[in-house]
XYZ file of C-alpha atoms in Angstrom:
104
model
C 10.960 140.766 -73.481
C 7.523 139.744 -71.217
C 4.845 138.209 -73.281
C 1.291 140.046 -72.720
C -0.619 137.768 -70.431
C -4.530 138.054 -70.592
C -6.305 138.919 -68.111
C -8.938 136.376 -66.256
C -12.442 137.452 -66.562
C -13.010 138.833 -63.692
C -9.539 141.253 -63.988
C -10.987 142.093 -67.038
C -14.492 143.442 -65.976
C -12.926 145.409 -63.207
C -10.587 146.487 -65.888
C -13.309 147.634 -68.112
C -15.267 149.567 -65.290
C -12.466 151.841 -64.911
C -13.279 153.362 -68.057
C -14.791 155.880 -66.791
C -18.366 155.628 -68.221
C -17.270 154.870 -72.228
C -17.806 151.293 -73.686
C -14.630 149.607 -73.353
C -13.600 148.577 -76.921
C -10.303 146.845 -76.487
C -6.830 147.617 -77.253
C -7.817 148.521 -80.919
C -6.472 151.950 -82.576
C -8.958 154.601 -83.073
C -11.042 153.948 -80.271
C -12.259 157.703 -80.428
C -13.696 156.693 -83.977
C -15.647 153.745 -82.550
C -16.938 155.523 -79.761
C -18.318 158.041 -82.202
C -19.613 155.147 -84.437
C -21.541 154.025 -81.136
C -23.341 157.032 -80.327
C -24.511 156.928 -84.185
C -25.972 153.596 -83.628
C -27.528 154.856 -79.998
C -29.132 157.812 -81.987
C -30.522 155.402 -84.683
C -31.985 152.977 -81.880
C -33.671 156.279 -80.277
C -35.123 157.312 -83.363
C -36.339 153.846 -84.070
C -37.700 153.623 -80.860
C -39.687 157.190 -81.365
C -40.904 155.622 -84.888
C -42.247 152.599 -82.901
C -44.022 154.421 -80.586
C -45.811 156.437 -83.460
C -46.463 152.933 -84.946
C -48.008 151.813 -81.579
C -50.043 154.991 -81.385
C -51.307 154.388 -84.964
C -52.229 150.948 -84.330
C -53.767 151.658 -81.314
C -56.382 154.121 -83.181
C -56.994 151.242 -86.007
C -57.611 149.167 -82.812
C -60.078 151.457 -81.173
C -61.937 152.427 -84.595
C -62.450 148.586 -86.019
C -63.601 147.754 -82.385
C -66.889 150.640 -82.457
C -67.016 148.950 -86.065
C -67.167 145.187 -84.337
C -69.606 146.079 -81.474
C -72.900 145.769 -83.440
C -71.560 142.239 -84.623
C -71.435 141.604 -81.041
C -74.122 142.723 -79.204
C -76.496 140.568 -82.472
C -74.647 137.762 -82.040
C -75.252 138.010 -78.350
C -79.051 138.180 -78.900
C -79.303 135.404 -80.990
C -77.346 133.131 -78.727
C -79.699 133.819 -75.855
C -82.402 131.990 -77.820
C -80.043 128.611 -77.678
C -79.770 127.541 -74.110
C -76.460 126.732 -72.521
C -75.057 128.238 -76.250
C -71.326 129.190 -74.471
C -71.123 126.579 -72.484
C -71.036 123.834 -74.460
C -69.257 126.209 -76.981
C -66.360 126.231 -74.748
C -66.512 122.526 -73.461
C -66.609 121.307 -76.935
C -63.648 123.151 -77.522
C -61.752 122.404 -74.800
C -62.685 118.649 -75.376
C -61.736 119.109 -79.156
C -58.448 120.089 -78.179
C -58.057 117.006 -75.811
C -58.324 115.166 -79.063
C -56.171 116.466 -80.839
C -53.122 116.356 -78.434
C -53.083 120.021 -77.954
């Protein structure tokens, strides 16, 4: 009586692409049961993935509606920083330069 030998890798991939499309699952019984078990888990990933993209959508609304709320914030700042010359420049340059500092 033979012993089973094990395939090298690369047997084994070629091995598992003759499987005709299904995920190869090994020499396991029941591999009708785990191939079921798989598609269950590939319908829960698509309807996560649809619940995402809701989420996304959502978000993107919040997004859009606290930004008209931010614009007034923005266009006063922006008119009392004209009165303070060079303001964003030396804004940014301090930052940058604070950053130096610290290592970043």
């Amino acid at each position: 009586m033979a012993l089973p030998v094990e395939l090298p890798r690369k047997a084994r991939k070629v091995e598992e692409k003759r499987t005709n499309g299904e995920i190869p699952l090994g020499n396991n019984s029941n591999c009708a049961e785990k191939q079921d078990i798989l598609k269950q888990i590939d319908f829960c990933q698509s309807e996560l993935d649809a619940l995402n993209e809701r989420c996304a959508e959502e978000i993107s609304k919040i997004e859009q509606k606290y930004n008209l709320l931010r614009k007034p914030f923005f266009v006063r700042r922006n008119e009392l920083t004209k009165h303070i010359p060079r303001f964003w420049g030396t804004t940014v340059s301090f930052f940058g330069f604070q950053k130096v500092l610290e290592g970043w």
